[in-house]
Amino acid sequence: MSVCLQLLLRSVPGLLGPHYKRFFCGYAEPAYIKERKMQVLVELVNDENVAMILDELKGYCTDVNTDTAQAAISAIGRIGRSYSDRCLQILTGLLGLKQDHITSAVVQTMRDLVWVCPQCSDTVCLALDGCEETLQDIQGRQALLWLLGVYGERISTAPYTLEVFIDRVRSEASLGIKMELLTATMRLFLCRPAETQDMLGRLLHYCIEEETDMCVRDQALLYYRLLHCGIEKTREVLQGRRSDPSLGVLIGRPAKPVSQWARCFNTLEPLSQGAVEAESDSRGSPEHVTYNPKPNADLSDTLSCSHIEEVDSGSDSAMRCSDSSTNVLASSIAAPLSLSLSPAVSPEDFEHLWLQRQALHTERGAEKIEEVDCAWIEECVRCPAVLHCSPQSLQAAMQLVNIQTLAFTPQHMLPWRVYLYTHTQRSHSMDAPNTTLILGELLCTGEANQKSGVKKCTADSEAGAEGKEDQLVRKEMDATADRLRVSEDGQEEEEGIKVILNQQPKDDDALRQFLTILITVLNTLSSEKD
């Protein structure tokens, strides 16, 4: 029954919010019932009940059943992606209990939390001191090693903790620990070479000369040869570009329409299909939101994939897209296009693919990128009001047409970015691939506003000698300047949002249809905001 509840909550978030206390666990309930209830509680968290739910989950963390305790800690970590300060305070307090299974679960939860919320790293680094003495299981020690490698520069005892692991490497039975230890020591060497050089040499010597497992030996040889290429090359490989710290992962899974799961409601089918698997413990996995979008029939009709209308965006590039909408509709009749969120793309996979293809586009140019069966397109859409929409509203609108929003820049922050993806599916298409993956970025740098702001300051300084009538006229001109920017050729244009799309394999018709749908979403949101 809890599986069906999760299906219901993912279609109508916040439906059972006022009744969250009914999902508190009873003392005599089986462990699997408690775990299911905690999964539902995570989905019901909001600003009003977060304190009560966290207090209840904190009590489960010391349950005599270790599985229940670890599930409660994991649930607190998932809530921490929205309420990090409160949850980190609870997790840090649990480390003081010095119990193996609790410490292991807390360290793993902290690792997953800082992966999604890098702003929590300072608190996590302070809390890790001394916890290696309690850790015994493999998963907990691997999580600790990962944290020491990534944030070792800010953890004063990181080299000495790693040295304890290195001294015991001969008696270490876990291959995962050895491989994580190699990577952590290499990363720490790059930021603290004086303290790590000797122990790194001993570790590489053992793994290359004495280790019998070929995976560990090959990884050690890779690092050894990489060091021969130079420190800068090693740093480039091991400490490549990370996610933009100003970006946050959207905490919400795609909301499924009731029609997609109504037939299997109150049955065991979701269990066999794994459609509503328990919250994943993998890094960066999104969490559910309790945002309850207001029903809007007009928005749903406007954003329907099967009824694409021309978009009057005003800019030249957007007008080109509008002019081509007739061709898009004609091609969609021959080969209907539908958007899908399956298979899902994780934030780390998206980042890897995006940076890889962006580098390819930069090196080869827009003309030569087509040689690798990959399309890259950039358009400008005039809808500045979208910048003031909340991330939840933007996500809800995108999900109406099966576009998943992965990451966003906080409201009113410039440059403003949103990353999204979808899969296009076309039937009855003879000369084009049936499915493609589209990655997208919405970008607004705010340069026009900055320029108009400079002009306004200059105008204010000159307005002192003017009369009241002249000042009123100048204020009207300043208001117009806020909305317009002057291009090099003298034409006036309103600042727009740059849409960057990457598609693989290449399908021009599908890409154009998707761009039309996306522009329709943005203009609909912009008109509603106005």
PDB file of N, CA, C and O in Angstrom, residues 314-379:
ATOM      1  N   GLY A 314       9.398  38.100 -30.607  1.00  0.00           N
ATOM      2  CA  GLY A 314       9.896  39.442 -30.852  1.00  0.00           C
ATOM      3  C   GLY A 314      11.301  39.481 -31.369  1.00  0.00           C
ATOM      4  O   GLY A 314      11.649  40.334 -32.159  1.00  0.00           O
ATOM      5  N   SER A 315      12.198  38.628 -30.914  1.00  0.00           N
ATOM      6  CA  SER A 315      13.579  38.657 -31.363  1.00  0.00           C
ATOM      7  C   SER A 315      13.689  37.978 -32.713  1.00  0.00           C
ATOM      8  O   SER A 315      12.851  37.165 -33.102  1.00  0.00           O
ATOM      9  N   ASP A 316      14.742  38.296 -33.442  1.00  0.00           N
ATOM     10  CA  ASP A 316      14.924  37.745 -34.780  1.00  0.00           C
ATOM     11  C   ASP A 316      15.045  36.246 -34.751  1.00  0.00           C
ATOM     12  O   ASP A 316      14.461  35.534 -35.569  1.00  0.00           O
ATOM     13  N   SER A 317      15.869  35.731 -33.802  1.00  0.00           N
ATOM     14  CA  SER A 317      16.073  34.294 -33.738  1.00  0.00           C
ATOM     15  C   SER A 317      14.795  33.566 -33.372  1.00  0.00           C
ATOM     16  O   SER A 317      14.494  32.501 -33.900  1.00  0.00           O
ATOM     17  N   ALA A 318      14.039  34.139 -32.430  1.00  0.00           N
ATOM     18  CA  ALA A 318      12.788  33.508 -32.051  1.00  0.00           C
ATOM     19  C   ALA A 318      11.778  33.580 -33.180  1.00  0.00           C
ATOM     20  O   ALA A 318      10.975  32.667 -33.367  1.00  0.00           O
ATOM     21  N   MET A 319      11.805  34.663 -33.980  1.00  0.00           N
ATOM     22  CA  MET A 319      10.902  34.771 -35.106  1.00  0.00           C
ATOM     23  C   MET A 319      11.238  33.723 -36.155  1.00  0.00           C
ATOM     24  O   MET A 319      10.351  33.171 -36.797  1.00  0.00           O
ATOM     25  N   ARG A 320      12.537  33.436 -36.315  1.00  0.00           N
ATOM     26  CA  ARG A 320      12.921  32.372 -37.250  1.00  0.00           C
ATOM     27  C   ARG A 320      12.349  31.049 -36.805  1.00  0.00           C
ATOM     28  O   ARG A 320      11.901  30.236 -37.608  1.00  0.00           O
ATOM     29  N   CYS A 321      12.390  30.832 -35.476  1.00  0.00           N
ATOM     30  CA  CYS A 321      11.818  29.598 -34.955  1.00  0.00           C
ATOM     31  C   CYS A 321      10.312  29.574 -35.172  1.00  0.00           C
ATOM     32  O   CYS A 321       9.737  28.540 -35.510  1.00  0.00           O
ATOM     33  N   SER A 322       9.638  30.714 -35.019  1.00  0.00           N
ATOM     34  CA  SER A 322       8.198  30.771 -35.217  1.00  0.00           C
ATOM     35  C   SER A 322       7.854  30.540 -36.674  1.00  0.00           C
ATOM     36  O   SER A 322       6.867  29.882 -37.002  1.00  0.00           O
ATOM     37  N   ASP A 323       8.678  31.106 -37.575  1.00  0.00           N
ATOM     38  CA  ASP A 323       8.414  30.929 -38.990  1.00  0.00           C
ATOM     39  C   ASP A 323       8.530  29.479 -39.409  1.00  0.00           C
ATOM     40  O   ASP A 323       7.877  29.038 -40.352  1.00  0.00           O
ATOM     41  N   SER A 324       9.411  28.756 -38.722  1.00  0.00           N
ATOM     42  CA  SER A 324       9.618  27.356 -39.080  1.00  0.00           C
ATOM     43  C   SER A 324       8.637  26.426 -38.393  1.00  0.00           C
ATOM     44  O   SER A 324       8.673  25.228 -38.613  1.00  0.00           O
ATOM     45  N   SER A 325       7.733  26.972 -37.539  1.00  0.00           N
ATOM     46  CA  SER A 325       6.817  26.103 -36.811  1.00  0.00           C
ATOM     47  C   SER A 325       5.847  25.402 -37.746  1.00  0.00           C
ATOM     48  O   SER A 325       5.385  24.299 -37.465  1.00  0.00           O
ATOM     49  N   THR A 326       5.525  26.043 -38.896  1.00  0.00           N
ATOM     50  CA  THR A 326       4.651  25.394 -39.857  1.00  0.00           C
ATOM     51  C   THR A 326       5.295  24.145 -40.408  1.00  0.00           C
ATOM     52  O   THR A 326       4.668  23.085 -40.525  1.00  0.00           O
ATOM     53  N   ASN A 327       6.601  24.253 -40.738  1.00  0.00           N
ATOM     54  CA  ASN A 327       7.317  23.084 -41.219  1.00  0.00           C
ATOM     55  C   ASN A 327       7.418  22.026 -40.143  1.00  0.00           C
ATOM     56  O   ASN A 327       7.372  20.832 -40.432  1.00  0.00           O
ATOM     57  N   VAL A 328       7.602  22.476 -38.896  1.00  0.00           N
ATOM     58  CA  VAL A 328       7.691  21.516 -37.799  1.00  0.00           C
ATOM     59  C   VAL A 328       6.396  20.739 -37.664  1.00  0.00           C
ATOM     60  O   VAL A 328       6.385  19.520 -37.492  1.00  0.00           O
ATOM     61  N   LEU A 329       5.254  21.457 -37.757  1.00  0.00           N
ATOM     62  CA  LEU A 329       3.977  20.783 -37.633  1.00  0.00           C
ATOM     63  C   LEU A 329       3.754  19.827 -38.788  1.00  0.00           C
ATOM     64  O   LEU A 329       3.220  18.734 -38.616  1.00  0.00           O
ATOM     65  N   ALA A 330       4.194  20.228 -39.977  1.00  0.00           N
ATOM     66  CA  ALA A 330       4.031  19.348 -41.123  1.00  0.00           C
ATOM     67  C   ALA A 330       4.828  18.083 -40.970  1.00  0.00           C
ATOM     68  O   ALA A 330       4.367  16.979 -41.281  1.00  0.00           O
ATOM     69  N   SER A 331       6.084  18.232 -40.466  1.00  0.00           N
ATOM     70  CA  SER A 331       6.911  17.048 -40.274  1.00  0.00           C
ATOM     71  C   SER A 331       6.387  16.188 -39.141  1.00  0.00           C
ATOM     72  O   SER A 331       6.552  14.971 -39.146  1.00  0.00           O
ATOM     73  N   SER A 332       5.739  16.817 -38.129  1.00  0.00           N
ATOM     74  CA  SER A 332       5.229  16.031 -37.021  1.00  0.00           C
ATOM     75  C   SER A 332       4.056  15.175 -37.428  1.00  0.00           C
ATOM     76  O   SER A 332       3.763  14.167 -36.798  1.00  0.00           O
ATOM     77  N   ILE A 333       3.358  15.586 -38.520  1.00  0.00           N
ATOM     78  CA  ILE A 333       2.264  14.754 -38.999  1.00  0.00           C
ATOM     79  C   ILE A 333       2.807  13.472 -39.603  1.00  0.00           C
ATOM     80  O   ILE A 333       2.272  12.383 -39.421  1.00  0.00           O
ATOM     81  N   ALA A 334       3.936  13.626 -40.340  1.00  0.00           N
ATOM     82  CA  ALA A 334       4.534  12.443 -40.950  1.00  0.00           C
ATOM     83  C   ALA A 334       5.244  11.584 -39.921  1.00  0.00           C
ATOM     84  O   ALA A 334       5.225  10.367 -40.001  1.00  0.00           O
ATOM     85  N   ALA A 335       5.876  12.215 -38.969  1.00  0.00           N
ATOM     86  CA  ALA A 335       6.609  11.480 -37.937  1.00  0.00           C
ATOM     87  C   ALA A 335       6.311  12.122 -36.593  1.00  0.00           C
ATOM     88  O   ALA A 335       7.024  13.037 -36.165  1.00  0.00           O
ATOM     89  N   PRO A 336       5.229  11.724 -35.915  1.00  0.00           N
ATOM     90  CA  PRO A 336       4.834  12.358 -34.644  1.00  0.00           C
ATOM     91  C   PRO A 336       5.963  12.327 -33.623  1.00  0.00           C
ATOM     92  O   PRO A 336       6.675  11.332 -33.500  1.00  0.00           O
ATOM     93  N   LEU A 337       6.097  13.427 -32.889  1.00  0.00           N
ATOM     94  CA  LEU A 337       7.147  13.558 -31.878  1.00  0.00           C
ATOM     95  C   LEU A 337       6.525  13.514 -30.490  1.00  0.00           C
ATOM     96  O   LEU A 337       5.517  14.160 -30.229  1.00  0.00           O
ATOM     97  N   SER A 338       7.142  12.754 -29.625  1.00  0.00           N
ATOM     98  CA  SER A 338       6.752  12.743 -28.216  1.00  0.00           C
ATOM     99  C   SER A 338       8.007  12.841 -27.376  1.00  0.00           C
ATOM    100  O   SER A 338       9.088  12.397 -27.787  1.00  0.00           O
ATOM    101  N   LEU A 339       7.867  13.447 -26.200  1.00  0.00           N
ATOM    102  CA  LEU A 339       8.991  13.623 -25.289  1.00  0.00           C
ATOM    103  C   LEU A 339       8.874  12.624 -24.144  1.00  0.00           C
ATOM    104  O   LEU A 339       7.774  12.321 -23.683  1.00  0.00           O
ATOM    105  N   SER A 340      10.006  12.148 -23.691  1.00  0.00           N
ATOM    106  CA  SER A 340      10.034  11.150 -22.621  1.00  0.00           C
ATOM    107  C   SER A 340      11.156  11.464 -21.654  1.00  0.00           C
ATOM    108  O   SER A 340      12.207  11.998 -22.046  1.00  0.00           O
ATOM    109  N   LEU A 341      10.952  11.124 -20.367  1.00  0.00           N
ATOM    110  CA  LEU A 341      11.976  11.320 -19.339  1.00  0.00           C
ATOM    111  C   LEU A 341      12.741  10.043 -19.046  1.00  0.00           C
ATOM    112  O   LEU A 341      13.579  10.021 -18.145  1.00  0.00           O
ATOM    113  N   SER A 342      12.458   8.995 -19.772  1.00  0.00           N
ATOM    114  CA  SER A 342      13.105   7.705 -19.543  1.00  0.00           C
ATOM    115  C   SER A 342      13.975   7.361 -20.750  1.00  0.00           C
ATOM    116  O   SER A 342      13.561   7.536 -21.902  1.00  0.00           O
ATOM    117  N   PRO A 343      15.222   6.884 -20.515  1.00  0.00           N
ATOM    118  CA  PRO A 343      15.861   6.639 -19.226  1.00  0.00           C
ATOM    119  C   PRO A 343      16.331   7.937 -18.569  1.00  0.00           C
ATOM    120  O   PRO A 343      16.655   8.900 -19.251  1.00  0.00           O
ATOM    121  N   ALA A 344      16.327   7.930 -17.243  1.00  0.00           N
ATOM    122  CA  ALA A 344      16.693   9.128 -16.486  1.00  0.00           C
ATOM    123  C   ALA A 344      18.176   9.425 -16.637  1.00  0.00           C
ATOM    124  O   ALA A 344      19.000   8.526 -16.802  1.00  0.00           O
ATOM    125  N   VAL A 345      18.525  10.702 -16.583  1.00  0.00           N
ATOM    126  CA  VAL A 345      19.913  11.167 -16.649  1.00  0.00           C
ATOM    127  C   VAL A 345      20.242  11.812 -15.308  1.00  0.00           C
ATOM    128  O   VAL A 345      19.605  12.789 -14.907  1.00  0.00           O
ATOM    129  N   SER A 346      21.225  11.280 -14.610  1.00  0.00           N
ATOM    130  CA  SER A 346      21.609  11.825 -13.311  1.00  0.00           C
ATOM    131  C   SER A 346      22.371  13.139 -13.493  1.00  0.00           C
ATOM    132  O   SER A 346      22.917  13.407 -14.574  1.00  0.00           O
ATOM    133  N   PRO A 347      22.425  13.993 -12.463  1.00  0.00           N
ATOM    134  CA  PRO A 347      23.152  15.263 -12.584  1.00  0.00           C
ATOM    135  C   PRO A 347      24.616  15.089 -12.973  1.00  0.00           C
ATOM    136  O   PRO A 347      25.147  15.849 -13.785  1.00  0.00           O
ATOM    137  N   GLU A 348      25.292  14.073 -12.408  1.00  0.00           N
ATOM    138  CA  GLU A 348      26.704  13.880 -12.755  1.00  0.00           C
ATOM    139  C   GLU A 348      26.874  13.400 -14.186  1.00  0.00           C
ATOM    140  O   GLU A 348      27.825  13.803 -14.876  1.00  0.00           O
ATOM    141  N   ASP A 349      25.953  12.537 -14.675  1.00  0.00           N
ATOM    142  CA  ASP A 349      26.017  12.103 -16.070  1.00  0.00           C
ATOM    143  C   ASP A 349      25.743  13.273 -17.005  1.00  0.00           C
ATOM    144  O   ASP A 349      26.392  13.409 -18.052  1.00  0.00           O
ATOM    145  N   PHE A 350      24.780  14.118 -16.644  1.00  0.00           N
ATOM    146  CA  PHE A 350      24.482  15.292 -17.459  1.00  0.00           C
ATOM    147  C   PHE A 350      25.708  16.202 -17.559  1.00  0.00           C
ATOM    148  O   PHE A 350      26.059  16.662 -18.636  1.00  0.00           O
ATOM    149  N   GLU A 351      26.343  16.441 -16.420  1.00  0.00           N
ATOM    150  CA  GLU A 351      27.523  17.317 -16.414  1.00  0.00           C
ATOM    151  C   GLU A 351      28.630  16.759 -17.291  1.00  0.00           C
ATOM    152  O   GLU A 351      29.266  17.483 -18.061  1.00  0.00           O
ATOM    153  N   HIS A 352      28.843  15.438 -17.195  1.00  0.00           N
ATOM    154  CA  HIS A 352      29.900  14.822 -18.007  1.00  0.00           C
ATOM    155  C   HIS A 352      29.597  14.962 -19.499  1.00  0.00           C
ATOM    156  O   HIS A 352      30.467  15.365 -20.290  1.00  0.00           O
ATOM    157  N   LEU A 353      28.363  14.655 -19.895  1.00  0.00           N
ATOM    158  CA  LEU A 353      28.003  14.736 -21.306  1.00  0.00           C
ATOM    159  C   LEU A 353      28.023  16.182 -21.792  1.00  0.00           C
ATOM    160  O   LEU A 353      28.498  16.462 -22.894  1.00  0.00           O
ATOM    161  N   TRP A 354      27.523  17.092 -20.975  1.00  0.00           N
ATOM    162  CA  TRP A 354      27.453  18.499 -21.387  1.00  0.00           C
ATOM    163  C   TRP A 354      28.843  19.090 -21.593  1.00  0.00           C
ATOM    164  O   TRP A 354      29.109  19.746 -22.603  1.00  0.00           O
ATOM    165  N   LEU A 355      29.731  18.873 -20.634  1.00  0.00           N
ATOM    166  CA  LEU A 355      31.085  19.425 -20.763  1.00  0.00           C
ATOM    167  C   LEU A 355      31.839  18.781 -21.921  1.00  0.00           C
ATOM    168  O   LEU A 355      32.602  19.442 -22.627  1.00  0.00           O
ATOM    169  N   GLN A 356      31.615  17.492 -22.117  1.00  0.00           N
ATOM    170  CA  GLN A 356      32.291  16.781 -23.207  1.00  0.00           C
ATOM    171  C   GLN A 356      31.861  17.339 -24.559  1.00  0.00           C
ATOM    172  O   GLN A 356      32.701  17.626 -25.424  1.00  0.00           O
ATOM    173  N   ARG A 357      30.574  17.524 -24.744  1.00  0.00           N
ATOM    174  CA  ARG A 357      30.080  18.008 -26.035  1.00  0.00           C
ATOM    175  C   ARG A 357      30.328  19.500 -26.205  1.00  0.00           C
ATOM    176  O   ARG A 357      30.502  19.985 -27.322  1.00  0.00           O
ATOM    177  N   GLN A 358      30.345  20.238 -25.093  1.00  0.00           N
ATOM    178  CA  GLN A 358      30.666  21.658 -25.182  1.00  0.00           C
ATOM    179  C   GLN A 358      32.103  21.852 -25.638  1.00  0.00           C
ATOM    180  O   GLN A 358      32.397  22.727 -26.456  1.00  0.00           O
ATOM    181  N   ALA A 359      33.010  21.014 -25.104  1.00  0.00           N
ATOM    182  CA  ALA A 359      34.402  21.085 -25.530  1.00  0.00           C
ATOM    183  C   ALA A 359      34.538  20.719 -26.999  1.00  0.00           C
ATOM    184  O   ALA A 359      35.308  21.333 -27.748  1.00  0.00           O
ATOM    185  N   LEU A 360      33.774  19.724 -27.442  1.00  0.00           N
ATOM    186  CA  LEU A 360      33.806  19.325 -28.844  1.00  0.00           C
ATOM    187  C   LEU A 360      33.299  20.447 -29.734  1.00  0.00           C
ATOM    188  O   LEU A 360      33.863  20.729 -30.800  1.00  0.00           O
ATOM    189  N   HIS A 361      32.242  21.138 -29.298  1.00  0.00           N
ATOM    190  CA  HIS A 361      31.701  22.252 -30.062  1.00  0.00           C
ATOM    191  C   HIS A 361      32.698  23.401 -30.133  1.00  0.00           C
ATOM    192  O   HIS A 361      32.833  24.059 -31.171  1.00  0.00           O
ATOM    193  N   THR A 362      33.428  23.641 -29.047  1.00  0.00           N
ATOM    194  CA  THR A 362      34.407  24.731 -29.025  1.00  0.00           C
ATOM    195  C   THR A 362      35.595  24.429 -29.924  1.00  0.00           C
ATOM    196  O   THR A 362      36.100  25.297 -30.639  1.00  0.00           O
ATOM    197  N   GLU A 363      36.055  23.170 -29.915  1.00  0.00           N
ATOM    198  CA  GLU A 363      37.229  22.795 -30.687  1.00  0.00           C
ATOM    199  C   GLU A 363      36.941  22.730 -32.184  1.00  0.00           C
ATOM    200  O   GLU A 363      37.689  23.244 -33.007  1.00  0.00           O
ATOM    201  N   ARG A 364      35.821  22.094 -32.547  1.00  0.00           N
ATOM    202  CA  ARG A 364      35.557  21.837 -33.958  1.00  0.00           C
ATOM    203  C   ARG A 364      34.671  22.889 -34.618  1.00  0.00           C
ATOM    204  O   ARG A 364      34.666  23.020 -35.834  1.00  0.00           O
ATOM    205  N   GLY A 365      33.902  23.619 -33.809  1.00  0.00           N
ATOM    206  CA  GLY A 365      33.007  24.606 -34.368  1.00  0.00           C
ATOM    207  C   GLY A 365      31.664  24.016 -34.713  1.00  0.00           C
ATOM    208  O   GLY A 365      31.465  22.804 -34.781  1.00  0.00           O
ATOM    209  N   ALA A 366      30.697  24.909 -34.940  1.00  0.00           N
ATOM    210  CA  ALA A 366      29.330  24.459 -35.189  1.00  0.00           C
ATOM    211  C   ALA A 366      29.205  23.704 -36.495  1.00  0.00           C
ATOM    212  O   ALA A 366      28.316  22.871 -36.658  1.00  0.00           O
ATOM    213  N   GLU A 367      30.084  23.984 -37.491  1.00  0.00           N
ATOM    214  CA  GLU A 367      29.967  23.317 -38.778  1.00  0.00           C
ATOM    215  C   GLU A 367      30.478  21.891 -38.727  1.00  0.00           C
ATOM    216  O   GLU A 367      29.894  20.975 -39.293  1.00  0.00           O
ATOM    217  N   LYS A 368      31.581  21.653 -38.003  1.00  0.00           N
ATOM    218  CA  LYS A 368      32.205  20.335 -37.999  1.00  0.00           C
ATOM    219  C   LYS A 368      31.643  19.407 -36.946  1.00  0.00           C
ATOM    220  O   LYS A 368      31.922  18.209 -36.978  1.00  0.00           O
ATOM    221  N   ILE A 369      30.841  19.929 -36.008  1.00  0.00           N
ATOM    222  CA  ILE A 369      30.324  19.065 -34.955  1.00  0.00           C
ATOM    223  C   ILE A 369      29.325  18.059 -35.511  1.00  0.00           C
ATOM    224  O   ILE A 369      29.079  17.004 -34.938  1.00  0.00           O
ATOM    225  N   GLU A 370      28.748  18.389 -36.693  1.00  0.00           N
ATOM    226  CA  GLU A 370      27.799  17.473 -37.302  1.00  0.00           C
ATOM    227  C   GLU A 370      28.463  16.184 -37.758  1.00  0.00           C
ATOM    228  O   GLU A 370      27.783  15.181 -37.991  1.00  0.00           O
ATOM    229  N   GLU A 371      29.787  16.182 -37.923  1.00  0.00           N
ATOM    230  CA  GLU A 371      30.483  14.995 -38.378  1.00  0.00           C
ATOM    231  C   GLU A 371      30.396  13.866 -37.361  1.00  0.00           C
ATOM    232  O   GLU A 371      30.564  12.700 -37.716  1.00  0.00           O
ATOM    233  N   VAL A 372      30.152  14.162 -36.108  1.00  0.00           N
ATOM    234  CA  VAL A 372      30.091  13.122 -35.081  1.00  0.00           C
ATOM    235  C   VAL A 372      28.630  12.819 -34.711  1.00  0.00           C
ATOM    236  O   VAL A 372      28.353  12.348 -33.622  1.00  0.00           O
ATOM    237  N   ASP A 373      27.704  13.093 -35.628  1.00  0.00           N
ATOM    238  CA  ASP A 373      26.287  12.795 -35.426  1.00  0.00           C
ATOM    239  C   ASP A 373      25.757  13.477 -34.170  1.00  0.00           C
ATOM    240  O   ASP A 373      25.133  12.860 -33.316  1.00  0.00           O
ATOM    241  N   CYS A 374      26.055  14.760 -34.056  1.00  0.00           N
ATOM    242  CA  CYS A 374      25.653  15.526 -32.882  1.00  0.00           C
ATOM    243  C   CYS A 374      25.259  16.926 -33.340  1.00  0.00           C
ATOM    244  O   CYS A 374      25.981  17.540 -34.135  1.00  0.00           O
ATOM    245  N   ALA A 375      24.113  17.411 -32.900  1.00  0.00           N
ATOM    246  CA  ALA A 375      23.634  18.735 -33.298  1.00  0.00           C
ATOM    247  C   ALA A 375      23.745  19.711 -32.134  1.00  0.00           C
ATOM    248  O   ALA A 375      23.501  19.346 -30.984  1.00  0.00           O
ATOM    249  N   TRP A 376      24.115  20.947 -32.448  1.00  0.00           N
ATOM    250  CA  TRP A 376      24.263  22.005 -31.441  1.00  0.00           C
ATOM    251  C   TRP A 376      23.577  23.249 -31.974  1.00  0.00           C
ATOM    252  O   TRP A 376      23.827  23.674 -33.093  1.00  0.00           O
ATOM    253  N   ILE A 377      22.669  23.823 -31.190  1.00  0.00           N
ATOM    254  CA  ILE A 377      21.903  24.976 -31.648  1.00  0.00           C
ATOM    255  C   ILE A 377      21.814  26.000 -30.525  1.00  0.00           C
ATOM    256  O   ILE A 377      21.728  25.635 -29.355  1.00  0.00           O
ATOM    257  N   GLU A 378      21.865  27.283 -30.901  1.00  0.00           N
ATOM    258  CA  GLU A 378      21.754  28.375 -29.941  1.00  0.00           C
ATOM    259  C   GLU A 378      20.705  29.359 -30.454  1.00  0.00           C
ATOM    260  O   GLU A 378      20.769  29.796 -31.605  1.00  0.00           O
ATOM    261  N   GLU A 379      19.748  29.701 -29.620  1.00  0.00           N
ATOM    262  CA  GLU A 379      18.683  30.636 -29.965  1.00  0.00           C
ATOM    263  C   GLU A 379      18.496  31.626 -28.816  1.00  0.00           C
ATOM    264  O   GLU A 379      18.898  31.363 -27.685  1.00  0.00           O
TER     265      GLU A 379
END
